[in-house]
CSV table of C-alpha atoms in Angstrom, one decimal:
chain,number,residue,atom,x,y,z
A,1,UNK,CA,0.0,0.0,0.0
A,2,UNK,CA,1.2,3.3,-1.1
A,3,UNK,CA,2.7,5.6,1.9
A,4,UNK,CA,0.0,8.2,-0.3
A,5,UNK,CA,-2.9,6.0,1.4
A,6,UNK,CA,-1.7,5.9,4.6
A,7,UNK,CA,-1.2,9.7,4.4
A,8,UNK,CA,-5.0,10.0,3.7
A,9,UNK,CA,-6.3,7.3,6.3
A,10,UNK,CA,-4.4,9.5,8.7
A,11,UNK,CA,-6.5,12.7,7.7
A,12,UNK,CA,-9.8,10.7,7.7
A,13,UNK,CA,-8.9,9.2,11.3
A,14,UNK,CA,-8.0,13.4,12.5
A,15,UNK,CA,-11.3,14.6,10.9
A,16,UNK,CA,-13.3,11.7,12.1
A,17,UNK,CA,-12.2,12.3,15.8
A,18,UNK,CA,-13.2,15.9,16.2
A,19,UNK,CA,-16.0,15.7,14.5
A,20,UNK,CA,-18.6,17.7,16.3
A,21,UNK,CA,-22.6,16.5,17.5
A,22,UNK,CA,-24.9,17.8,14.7
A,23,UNK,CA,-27.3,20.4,17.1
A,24,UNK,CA,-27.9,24.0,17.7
A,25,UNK,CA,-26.1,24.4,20.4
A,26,UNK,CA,-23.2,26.7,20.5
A,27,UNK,CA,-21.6,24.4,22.8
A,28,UNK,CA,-21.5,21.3,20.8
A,29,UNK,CA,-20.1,18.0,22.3
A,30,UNK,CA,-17.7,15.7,19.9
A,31,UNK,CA,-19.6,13.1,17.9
A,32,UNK,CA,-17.7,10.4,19.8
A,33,UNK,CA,-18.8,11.5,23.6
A,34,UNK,CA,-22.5,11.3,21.9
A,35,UNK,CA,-22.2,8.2,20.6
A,36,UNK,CA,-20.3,6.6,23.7
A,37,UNK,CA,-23.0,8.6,26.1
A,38,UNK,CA,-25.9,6.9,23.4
A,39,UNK,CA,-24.1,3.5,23.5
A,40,UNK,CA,-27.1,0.9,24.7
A,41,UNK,CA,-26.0,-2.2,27.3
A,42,UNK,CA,-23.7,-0.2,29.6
A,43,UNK,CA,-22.1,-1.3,33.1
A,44,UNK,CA,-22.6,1.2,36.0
A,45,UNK,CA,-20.2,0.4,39.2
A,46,UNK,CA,-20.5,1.7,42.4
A,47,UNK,CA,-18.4,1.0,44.7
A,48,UNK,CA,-19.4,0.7,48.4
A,49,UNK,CA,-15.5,1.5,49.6
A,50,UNK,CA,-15.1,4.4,48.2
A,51,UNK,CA,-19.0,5.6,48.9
A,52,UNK,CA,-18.2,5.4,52.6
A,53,UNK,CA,-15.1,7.1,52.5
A,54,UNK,CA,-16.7,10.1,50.5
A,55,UNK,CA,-19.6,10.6,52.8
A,56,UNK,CA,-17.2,10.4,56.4
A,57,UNK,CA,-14.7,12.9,54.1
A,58,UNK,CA,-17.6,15.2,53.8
A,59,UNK,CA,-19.8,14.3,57.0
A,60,UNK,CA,-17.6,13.1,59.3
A,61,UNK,CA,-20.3,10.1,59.9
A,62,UNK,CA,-18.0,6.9,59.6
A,63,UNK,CA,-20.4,3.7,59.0
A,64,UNK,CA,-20.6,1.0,60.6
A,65,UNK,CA,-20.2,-2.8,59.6
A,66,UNK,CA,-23.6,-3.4,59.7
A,67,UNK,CA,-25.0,-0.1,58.7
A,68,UNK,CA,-22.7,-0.6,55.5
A,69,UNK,CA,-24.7,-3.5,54.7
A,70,UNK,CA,-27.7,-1.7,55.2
A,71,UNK,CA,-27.3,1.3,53.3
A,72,UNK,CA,-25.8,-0.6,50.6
A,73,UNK,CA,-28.3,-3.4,50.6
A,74,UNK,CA,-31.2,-0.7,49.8
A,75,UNK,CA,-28.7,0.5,47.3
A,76,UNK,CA,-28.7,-2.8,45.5
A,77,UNK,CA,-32.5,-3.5,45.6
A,78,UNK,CA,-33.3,-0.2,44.0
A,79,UNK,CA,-30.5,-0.7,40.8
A,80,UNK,CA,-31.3,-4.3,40.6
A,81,UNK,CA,-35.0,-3.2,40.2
A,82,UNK,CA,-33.8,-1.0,37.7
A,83,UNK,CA,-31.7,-3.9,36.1
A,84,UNK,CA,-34.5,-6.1,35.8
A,85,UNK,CA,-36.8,-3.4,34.3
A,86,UNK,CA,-34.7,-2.5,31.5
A,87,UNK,CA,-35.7,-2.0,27.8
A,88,UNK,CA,-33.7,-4.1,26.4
A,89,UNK,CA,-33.8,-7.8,24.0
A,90,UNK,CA,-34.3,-11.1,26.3
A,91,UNK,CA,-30.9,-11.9,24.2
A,92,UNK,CA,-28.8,-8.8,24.5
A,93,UNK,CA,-29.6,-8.4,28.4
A,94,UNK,CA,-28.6,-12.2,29.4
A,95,UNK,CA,-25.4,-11.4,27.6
A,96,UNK,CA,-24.6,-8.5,29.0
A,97,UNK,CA,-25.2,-10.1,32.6
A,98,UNK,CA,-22.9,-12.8,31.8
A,99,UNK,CA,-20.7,-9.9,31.8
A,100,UNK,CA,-20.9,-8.4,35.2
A,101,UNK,CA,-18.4,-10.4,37.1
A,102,UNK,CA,-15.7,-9.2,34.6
A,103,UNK,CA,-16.1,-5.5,35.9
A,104,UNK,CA,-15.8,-6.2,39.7
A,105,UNK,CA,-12.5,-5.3,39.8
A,106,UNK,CA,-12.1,-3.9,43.3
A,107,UNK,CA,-13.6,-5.0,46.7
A,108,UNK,CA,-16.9,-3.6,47.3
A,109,UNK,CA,-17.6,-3.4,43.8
A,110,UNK,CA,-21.2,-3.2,42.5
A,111,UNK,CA,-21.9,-3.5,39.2
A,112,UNK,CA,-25.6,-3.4,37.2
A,113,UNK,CA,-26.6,-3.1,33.5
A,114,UNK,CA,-27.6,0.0,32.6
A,115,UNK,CA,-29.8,1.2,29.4
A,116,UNK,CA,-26.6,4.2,28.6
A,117,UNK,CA,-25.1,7.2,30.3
A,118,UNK,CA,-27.7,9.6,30.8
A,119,UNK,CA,-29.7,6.5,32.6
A,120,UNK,CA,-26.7,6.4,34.9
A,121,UNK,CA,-27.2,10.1,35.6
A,122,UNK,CA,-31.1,9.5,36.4
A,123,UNK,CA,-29.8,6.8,39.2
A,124,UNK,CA,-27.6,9.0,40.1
A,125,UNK,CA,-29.8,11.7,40.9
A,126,UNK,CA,-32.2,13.8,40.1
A,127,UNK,CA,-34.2,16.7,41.7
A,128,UNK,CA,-38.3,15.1,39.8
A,129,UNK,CA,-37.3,11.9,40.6
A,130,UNK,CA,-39.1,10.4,43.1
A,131,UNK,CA,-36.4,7.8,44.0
A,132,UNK,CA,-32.3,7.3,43.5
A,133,UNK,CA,-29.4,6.6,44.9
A,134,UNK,CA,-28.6,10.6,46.5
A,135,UNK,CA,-32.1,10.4,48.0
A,136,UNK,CA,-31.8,6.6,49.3
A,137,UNK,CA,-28.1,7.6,51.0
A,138,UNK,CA,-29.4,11.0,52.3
A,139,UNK,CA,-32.8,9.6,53.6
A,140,UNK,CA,-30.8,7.1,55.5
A,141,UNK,CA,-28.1,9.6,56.8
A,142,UNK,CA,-30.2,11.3,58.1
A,143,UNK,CA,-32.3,8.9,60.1
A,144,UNK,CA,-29.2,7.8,61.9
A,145,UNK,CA,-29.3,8.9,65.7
A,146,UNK,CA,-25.7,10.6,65.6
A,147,UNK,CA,-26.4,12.8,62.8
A,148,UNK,CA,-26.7,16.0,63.9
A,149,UNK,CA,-27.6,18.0,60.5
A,150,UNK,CA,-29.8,17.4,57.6
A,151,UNK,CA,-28.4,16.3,54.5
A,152,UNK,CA,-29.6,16.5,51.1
A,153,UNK,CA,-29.8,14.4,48.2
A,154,UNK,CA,-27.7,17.1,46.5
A,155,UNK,CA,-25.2,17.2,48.3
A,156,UNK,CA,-25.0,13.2,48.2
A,157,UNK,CA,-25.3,13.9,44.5
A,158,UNK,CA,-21.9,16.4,44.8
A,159,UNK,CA,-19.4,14.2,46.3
A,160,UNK,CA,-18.7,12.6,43.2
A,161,UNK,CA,-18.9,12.9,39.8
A,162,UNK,CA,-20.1,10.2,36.8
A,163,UNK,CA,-17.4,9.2,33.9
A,164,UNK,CA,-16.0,6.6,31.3
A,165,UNK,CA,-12.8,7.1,31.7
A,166,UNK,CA,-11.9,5.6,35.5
A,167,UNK,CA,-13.1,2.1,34.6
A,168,UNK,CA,-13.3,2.3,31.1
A,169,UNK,CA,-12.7,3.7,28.2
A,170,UNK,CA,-13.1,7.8,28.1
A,171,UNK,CA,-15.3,9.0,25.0
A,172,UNK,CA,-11.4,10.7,23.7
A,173,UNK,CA,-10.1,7.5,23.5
A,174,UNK,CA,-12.9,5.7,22.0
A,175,UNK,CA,-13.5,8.7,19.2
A,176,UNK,CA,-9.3,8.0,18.5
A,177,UNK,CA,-9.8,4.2,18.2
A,178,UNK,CA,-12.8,3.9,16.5
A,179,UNK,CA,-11.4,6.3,13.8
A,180,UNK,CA,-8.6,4.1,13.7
A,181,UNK,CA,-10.7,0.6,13.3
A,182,UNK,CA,-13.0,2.7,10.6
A,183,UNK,CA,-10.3,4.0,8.7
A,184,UNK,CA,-8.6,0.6,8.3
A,185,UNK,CA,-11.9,-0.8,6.8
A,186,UNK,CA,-12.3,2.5,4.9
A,187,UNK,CA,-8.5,2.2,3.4
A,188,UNK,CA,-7.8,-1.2,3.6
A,189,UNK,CA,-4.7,-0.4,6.3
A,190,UNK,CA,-2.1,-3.8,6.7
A,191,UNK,CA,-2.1,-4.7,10.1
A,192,UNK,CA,1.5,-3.0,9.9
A,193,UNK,CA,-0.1,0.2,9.6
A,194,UNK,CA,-2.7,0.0,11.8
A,195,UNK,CA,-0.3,-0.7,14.4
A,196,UNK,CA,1.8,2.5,13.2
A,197,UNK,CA,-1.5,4.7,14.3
A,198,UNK,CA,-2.7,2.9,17.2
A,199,UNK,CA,1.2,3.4,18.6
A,200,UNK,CA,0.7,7.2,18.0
A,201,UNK,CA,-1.9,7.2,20.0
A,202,UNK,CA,-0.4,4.8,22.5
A,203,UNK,CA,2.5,7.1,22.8
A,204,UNK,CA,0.8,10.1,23.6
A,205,UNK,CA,-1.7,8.5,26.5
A,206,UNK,CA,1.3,7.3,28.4
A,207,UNK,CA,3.0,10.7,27.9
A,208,UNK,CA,0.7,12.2,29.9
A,209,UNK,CA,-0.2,9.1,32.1
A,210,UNK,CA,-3.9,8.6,31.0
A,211,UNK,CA,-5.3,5.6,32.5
A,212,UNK,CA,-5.6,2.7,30.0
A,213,UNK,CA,-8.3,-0.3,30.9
A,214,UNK,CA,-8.6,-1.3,27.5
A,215,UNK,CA,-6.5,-1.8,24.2
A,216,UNK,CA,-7.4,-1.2,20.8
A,217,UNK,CA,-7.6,-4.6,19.9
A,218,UNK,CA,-9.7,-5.5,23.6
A,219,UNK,CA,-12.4,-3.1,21.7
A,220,UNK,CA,-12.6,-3.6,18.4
A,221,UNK,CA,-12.9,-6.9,16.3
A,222,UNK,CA,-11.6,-7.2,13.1
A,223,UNK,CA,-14.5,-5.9,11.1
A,224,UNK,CA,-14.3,-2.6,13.3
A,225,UNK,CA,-17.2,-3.4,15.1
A,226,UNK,CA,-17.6,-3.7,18.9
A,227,UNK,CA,-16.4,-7.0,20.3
A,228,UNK,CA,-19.1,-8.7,22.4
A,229,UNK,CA,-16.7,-8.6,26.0
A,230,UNK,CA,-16.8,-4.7,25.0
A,231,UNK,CA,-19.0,-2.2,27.1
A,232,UNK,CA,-18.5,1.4,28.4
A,233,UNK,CA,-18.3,1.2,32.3
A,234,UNK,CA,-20.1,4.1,33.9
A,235,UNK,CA,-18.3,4.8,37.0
A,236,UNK,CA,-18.0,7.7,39.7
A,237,UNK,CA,-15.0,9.7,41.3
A,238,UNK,CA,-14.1,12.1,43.2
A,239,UNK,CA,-14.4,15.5,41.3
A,240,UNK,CA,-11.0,16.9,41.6
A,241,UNK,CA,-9.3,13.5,40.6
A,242,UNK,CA,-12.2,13.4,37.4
A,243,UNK,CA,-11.1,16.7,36.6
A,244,UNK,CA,-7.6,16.2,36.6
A,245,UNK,CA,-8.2,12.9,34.2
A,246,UNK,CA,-10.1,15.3,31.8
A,247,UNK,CA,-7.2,17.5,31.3
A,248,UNK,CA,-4.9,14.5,31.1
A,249,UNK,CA,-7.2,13.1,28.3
A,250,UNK,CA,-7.8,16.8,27.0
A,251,UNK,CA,-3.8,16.5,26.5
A,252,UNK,CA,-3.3,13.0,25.3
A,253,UNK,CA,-6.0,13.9,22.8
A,254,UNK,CA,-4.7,16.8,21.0
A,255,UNK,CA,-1.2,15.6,20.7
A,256,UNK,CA,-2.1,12.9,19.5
A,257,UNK,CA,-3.8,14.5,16.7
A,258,UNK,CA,-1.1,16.7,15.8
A,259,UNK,CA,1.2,14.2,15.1
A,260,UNK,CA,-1.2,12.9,13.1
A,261,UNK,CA,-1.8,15.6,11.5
A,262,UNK,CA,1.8,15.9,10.6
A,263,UNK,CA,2.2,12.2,9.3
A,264,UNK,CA,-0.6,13.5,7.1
A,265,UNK,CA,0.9,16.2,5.3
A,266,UNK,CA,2.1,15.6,1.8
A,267,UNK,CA,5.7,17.0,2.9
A,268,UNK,CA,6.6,14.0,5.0
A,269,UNK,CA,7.7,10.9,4.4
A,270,UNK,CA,6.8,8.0,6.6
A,271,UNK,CA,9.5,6.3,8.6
A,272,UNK,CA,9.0,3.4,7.2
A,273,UNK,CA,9.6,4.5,3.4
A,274,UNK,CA,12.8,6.9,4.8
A,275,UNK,CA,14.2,4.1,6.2
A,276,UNK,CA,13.9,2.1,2.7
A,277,UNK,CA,15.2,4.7,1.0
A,278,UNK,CA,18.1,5.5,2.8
A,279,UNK,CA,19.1,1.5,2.2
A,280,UNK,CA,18.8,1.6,-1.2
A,281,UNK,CA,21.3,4.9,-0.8
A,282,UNK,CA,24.0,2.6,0.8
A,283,UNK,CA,24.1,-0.2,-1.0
A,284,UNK,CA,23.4,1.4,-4.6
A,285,UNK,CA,26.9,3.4,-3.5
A,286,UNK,CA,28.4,-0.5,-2.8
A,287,UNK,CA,30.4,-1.8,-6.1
A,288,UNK,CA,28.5,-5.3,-7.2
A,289,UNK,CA,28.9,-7.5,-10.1
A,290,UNK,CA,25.8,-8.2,-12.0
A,291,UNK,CA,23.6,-6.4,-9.6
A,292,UNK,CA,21.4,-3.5,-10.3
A,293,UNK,CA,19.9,-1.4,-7.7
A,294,UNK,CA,16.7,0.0,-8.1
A,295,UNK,CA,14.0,2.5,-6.6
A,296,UNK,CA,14.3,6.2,-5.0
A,297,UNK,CA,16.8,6.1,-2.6
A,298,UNK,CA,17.9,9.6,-0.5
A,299,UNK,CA,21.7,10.1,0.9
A,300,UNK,CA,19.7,11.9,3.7
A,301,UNK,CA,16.3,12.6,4.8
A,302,UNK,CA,15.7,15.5,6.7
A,303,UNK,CA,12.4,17.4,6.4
A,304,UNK,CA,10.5,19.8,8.4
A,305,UNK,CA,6.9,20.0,8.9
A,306,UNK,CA,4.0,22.1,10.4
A,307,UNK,CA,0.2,21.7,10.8
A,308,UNK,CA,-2.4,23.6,13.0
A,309,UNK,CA,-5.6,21.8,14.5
A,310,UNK,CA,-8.3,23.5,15.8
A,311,UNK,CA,-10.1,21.7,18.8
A,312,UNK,CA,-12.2,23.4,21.1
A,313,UNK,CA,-12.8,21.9,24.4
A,314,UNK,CA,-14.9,25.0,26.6
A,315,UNK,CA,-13.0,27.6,24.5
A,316,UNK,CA,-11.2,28.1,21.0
A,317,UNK,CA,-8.0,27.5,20.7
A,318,UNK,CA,-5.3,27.0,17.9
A,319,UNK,CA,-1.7,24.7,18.6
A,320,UNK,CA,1.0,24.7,16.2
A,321,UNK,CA,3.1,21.5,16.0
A,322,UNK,CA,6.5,21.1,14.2
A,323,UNK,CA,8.3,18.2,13.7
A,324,UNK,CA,11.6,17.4,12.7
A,325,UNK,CA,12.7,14.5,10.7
A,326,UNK,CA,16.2,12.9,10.1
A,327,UNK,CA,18.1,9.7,9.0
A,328,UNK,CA,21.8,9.3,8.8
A,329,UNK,CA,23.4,7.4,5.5
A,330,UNK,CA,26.1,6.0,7.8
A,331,UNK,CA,24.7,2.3,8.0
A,332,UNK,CA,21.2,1.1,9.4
A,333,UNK,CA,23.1,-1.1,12.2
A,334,UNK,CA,21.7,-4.6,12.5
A,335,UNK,CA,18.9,-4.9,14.9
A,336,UNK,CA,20.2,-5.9,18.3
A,337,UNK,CA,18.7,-9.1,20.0
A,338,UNK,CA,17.1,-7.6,22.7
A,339,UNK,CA,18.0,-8.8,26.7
A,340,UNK,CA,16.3,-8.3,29.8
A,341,UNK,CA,19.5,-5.8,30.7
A,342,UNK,CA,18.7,-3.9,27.6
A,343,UNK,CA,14.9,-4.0,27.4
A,344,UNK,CA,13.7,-0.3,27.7
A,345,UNK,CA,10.4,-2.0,30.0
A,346,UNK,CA,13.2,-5.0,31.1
A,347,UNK,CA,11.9,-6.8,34.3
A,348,UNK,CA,14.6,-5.2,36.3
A,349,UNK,CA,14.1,-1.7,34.7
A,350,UNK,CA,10.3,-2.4,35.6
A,351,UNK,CA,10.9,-2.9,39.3
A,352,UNK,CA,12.9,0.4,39.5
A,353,UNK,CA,10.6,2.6,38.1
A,354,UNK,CA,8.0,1.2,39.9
A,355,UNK,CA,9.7,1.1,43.4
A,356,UNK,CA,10.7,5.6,42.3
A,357,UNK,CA,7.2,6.4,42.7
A,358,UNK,CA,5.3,3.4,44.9
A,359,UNK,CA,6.2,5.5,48.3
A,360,UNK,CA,4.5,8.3,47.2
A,361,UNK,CA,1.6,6.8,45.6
A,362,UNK,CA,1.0,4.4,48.8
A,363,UNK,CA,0.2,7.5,50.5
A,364,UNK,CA,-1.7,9.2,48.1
A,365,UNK,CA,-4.2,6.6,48.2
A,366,UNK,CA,-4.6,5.9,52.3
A,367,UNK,CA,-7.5,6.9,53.1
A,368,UNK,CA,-10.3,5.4,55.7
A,369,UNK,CA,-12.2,3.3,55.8
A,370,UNK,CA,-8.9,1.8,54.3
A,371,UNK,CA,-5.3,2.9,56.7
A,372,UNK,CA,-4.5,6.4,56.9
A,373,UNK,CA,-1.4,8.0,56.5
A,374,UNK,CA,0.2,9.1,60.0
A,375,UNK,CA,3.9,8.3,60.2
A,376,UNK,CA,4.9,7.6,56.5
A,377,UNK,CA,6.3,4.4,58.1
A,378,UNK,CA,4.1,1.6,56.1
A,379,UNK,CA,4.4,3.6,52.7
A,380,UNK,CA,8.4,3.9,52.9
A,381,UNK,CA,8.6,0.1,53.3
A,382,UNK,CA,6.2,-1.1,50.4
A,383,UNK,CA,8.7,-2.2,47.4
A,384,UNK,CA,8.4,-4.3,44.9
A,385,UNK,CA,11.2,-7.3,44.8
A,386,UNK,CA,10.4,-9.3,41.8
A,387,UNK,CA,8.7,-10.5,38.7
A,388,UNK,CA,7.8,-13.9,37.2
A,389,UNK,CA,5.5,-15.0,34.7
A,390,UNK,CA,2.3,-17.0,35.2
A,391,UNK,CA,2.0,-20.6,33.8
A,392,UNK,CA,-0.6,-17.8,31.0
A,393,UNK,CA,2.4,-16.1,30.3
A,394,UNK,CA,1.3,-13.1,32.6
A,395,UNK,CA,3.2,-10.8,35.0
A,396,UNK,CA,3.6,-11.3,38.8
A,397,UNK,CA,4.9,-9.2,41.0
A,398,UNK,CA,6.2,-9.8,44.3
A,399,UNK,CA,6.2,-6.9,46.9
A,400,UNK,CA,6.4,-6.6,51.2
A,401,UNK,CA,5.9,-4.0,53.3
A,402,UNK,CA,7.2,-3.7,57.1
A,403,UNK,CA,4.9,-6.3,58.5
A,404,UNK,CA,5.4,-5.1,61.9
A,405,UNK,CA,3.8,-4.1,63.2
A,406,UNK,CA,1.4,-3.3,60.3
A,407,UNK,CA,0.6,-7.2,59.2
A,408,UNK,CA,-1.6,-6.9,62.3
A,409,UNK,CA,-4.6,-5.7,59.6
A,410,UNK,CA,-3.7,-8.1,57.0
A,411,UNK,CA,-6.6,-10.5,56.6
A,412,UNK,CA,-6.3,-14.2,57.7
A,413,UNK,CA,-3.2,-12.9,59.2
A,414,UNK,CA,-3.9,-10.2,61.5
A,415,UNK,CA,-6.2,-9.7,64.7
A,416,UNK,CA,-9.8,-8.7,65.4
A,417,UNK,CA,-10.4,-6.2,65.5
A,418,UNK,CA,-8.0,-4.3,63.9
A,419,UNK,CA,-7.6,-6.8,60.8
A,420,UNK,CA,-10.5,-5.7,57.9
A,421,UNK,CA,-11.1,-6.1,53.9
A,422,UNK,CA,-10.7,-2.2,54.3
A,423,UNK,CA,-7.7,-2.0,56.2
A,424,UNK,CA,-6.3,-4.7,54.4
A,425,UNK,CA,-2.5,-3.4,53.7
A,426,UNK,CA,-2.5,-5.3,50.4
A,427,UNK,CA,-5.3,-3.4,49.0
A,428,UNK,CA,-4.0,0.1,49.0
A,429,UNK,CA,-0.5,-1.3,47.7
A,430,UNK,CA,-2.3,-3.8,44.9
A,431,UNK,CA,-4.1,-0.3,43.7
A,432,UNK,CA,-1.0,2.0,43.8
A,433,UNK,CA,0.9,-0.9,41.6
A,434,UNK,CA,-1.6,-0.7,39.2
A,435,UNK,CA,-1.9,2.8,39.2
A,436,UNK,CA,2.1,3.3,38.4
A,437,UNK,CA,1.9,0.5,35.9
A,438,UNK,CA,-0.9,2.1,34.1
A,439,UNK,CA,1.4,4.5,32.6
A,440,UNK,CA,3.6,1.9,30.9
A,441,UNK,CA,1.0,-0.1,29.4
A,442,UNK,CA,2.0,-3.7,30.2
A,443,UNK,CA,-1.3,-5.1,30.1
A,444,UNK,CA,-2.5,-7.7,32.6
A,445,UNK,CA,-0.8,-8.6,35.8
A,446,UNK,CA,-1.0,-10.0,38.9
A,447,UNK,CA,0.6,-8.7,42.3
A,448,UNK,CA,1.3,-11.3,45.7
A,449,UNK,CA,2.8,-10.5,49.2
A,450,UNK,CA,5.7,-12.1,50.0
């Protein structure tokens, strides 16, 4: 396939991703964040965890066991009601319940099948509706003995905030990658090319450590339709972490599509045909008998190329981009075998870059009901001390921590009644792993205590 081709499958994918909802609204949302909103058969997790630890954060009342189960038991009966009265095909909503134990990823995860976004917002809250989940927490908040002040469903409501991106797939990514799948259909893109684009986009999200749940190839099948594992998962979080997720996606978004955009223009040649030409440089320079070299071939390619994209997210704005573009005729060295010393993402280069931030990220994330920072002490001694690799090929990483005294909350190995699935040490250091990790892209992995 002409380099020409790929030039113009990389336009279509820029001008398919920031397309713009058809309405009369000055404020128009992208076509993708529509369609992902609009998407029927979605998950919608809550979970009870982090619930509890947003209303003591803003109440100060800290649940009980059993009033955990109780407010969260009402919970459940009103969004399984809500389940079971869904519009949806006999077929379509069996299938997608077969998929609910696949998104409990986290103790005290809840997870029902909703109709699309906006429904979520509905449970969620609303001021008409008789019934949700604000009014169901606030009514029982404030029937609880201790509670000295009246709380509204409002403010229930404002403790968090609904999005795709935390559990899923955020509408930026999805508008990206479904480009991506269409234009490979729309082109007829090798596989080889494909991956060229998808790696762009790659690239860019771990630049500015976007949280990745899904590949491009865990969402699309081959056809460029949705594979049937594939759902948007509706989550909430806490509003300053959602917004700073939007401006990390706001970012991974448009630079993404400026080096796109650049790939696109007719002035640059793609690596792959640079590389080929310079080759065909060397060795048409190299004296053979009865050989005859033939095709372009450049001593040097150096080019220089500029693009603008327009993409308005609250305001108007316009980035220039340059890149520069270079390859040396002195000999394309052979392709080193690659080693686990050398590996750029080596098990031991892994481990260390890791370990750099796993301190500080441990105590980011203690916070009750889990263990709360006080001394530093736990977070210092969490480190990872090795990897292996699953019978399935997967990764699994060994860590410890200063189990004295702090073992004391592990579960089956600590005391009553200090040991809890809350407390539980290696739940706040499982979720700061994969937090790091996220950023490097490694896929599935497990984590142990040693």
């Amino acid at each position: 396939m002409s380099s020409n081709k790929l030039k113009e499958a990389t336009k279509f994918v820029v001008k398919r991703a920031t397309e713009k909802k058809k309405t009369k609204k000055k404020q128009k949302d992208s076509q993708a964040r529509s369609d992902a909103e609009k998407e029927k058969g979605q998950m919608f997790v809550l979970n009870k965890e982090h619930q509890a630890a947003l209303i003591f954060k803003a109440f100060g009342i800290r649940l009980s066991l059993t009033e955990r189960k109780e407010l969260f038991g009402l919970l459940h009966t009103f969004l399984t009601t809500k389940e079971n009265n869904l519009r949806m095909s006999k077929e379509d909503k069996e299938a997608a319940i077969l998929l609910k134990p696949k998104f409990k990823e986290k103790p005290g995860d809840m997870v029902y099948v909703i109709s699309n976004f906006e429904a979520a917002k509905r449970l969620k809250f609303k001021t008409r509706n008789p019934d949700d989940a604000s009014k169901i927490q606030a009514n029982y908040l404030n029937n609880l003995a201790r509670n000295t002040r009246h709380i509204t469903d409002k403010e229930i409501s404002s403790l968090s905030q609904l999005g795709h991106g935390d559990r899923g797939i955020s509408a930026s990514q999805f508008g990206i990658d479904r480009a991506i799948s269409e234009a490979k259909e729309k082109f007829d893109l090798s596989d080889s090319e494909v991956s060229q684009l998808v790696t762009i986009a790659e690239k860019q999200r771990i630049k500015h450590k976007m949280k990745i749940n899904y590949s491009h190839d865990q969402i699309f099948s081959a056809g460029g339709r949705f594979k049937k594992t594939f759902r948007f998962v509706v989550s909430s979080q806490d509003g300053l972490k959602n917004e700073k997720d939007r401006v990390q996606e706001v970012l991974a978004f448009t630079d993404t599509l400026k080096e796109m955009e650049v790939l696109s223009l007719e002035t640059s040649t793609l690596v792959p045909t640079a590389i080929g030409q310079v080759v065909l440089h060397n060795l048409a320079n190299k004296k053979r008998k009865n050989k005859k070299i033939t095709g372009k071939r450049k001593r040097k390619i150096k080019e220089s190329a500029s693009g603008s994209l327009n993409y308005k997210k609250e305001d108007s704005r316009v980035v220039a981009y340059a890149a520069q573009r270079g390859l040396s005729t002195k000999g394309v060295k052979k392709r080193r075998s690659s080693s686990a010393g050398s590996s750029a993402f080596s098990p031991l280069r892994l481990i260390g870059l890791i370990n750099k931030e796993l301190p500080d990220t441990v105590r980011k994330n203690m916070q009750a009901p889990g263990l709360e920072n006080r001394t530093g002490r736990f977070a210092e001694s969490v480190k990872i001390t090795d990897v292996i690799q699953t019978p399935k090929g997967f990764p699994s990483f060994g860590y410890t921590y200063q189990k004295n005294p702090y073992q004391v909350f592990e579960m089956g190995r600590g005391q009553t009644p200090w040991a809890s699935p809350e407390r539980d040490p290696r739940q706040v250091i499982d979720r700061s792993i994969r937090e790091i990790a996220a950023q490097f892209a490694i896929g599935r992995f497990y984590t142990r205590r040693e």
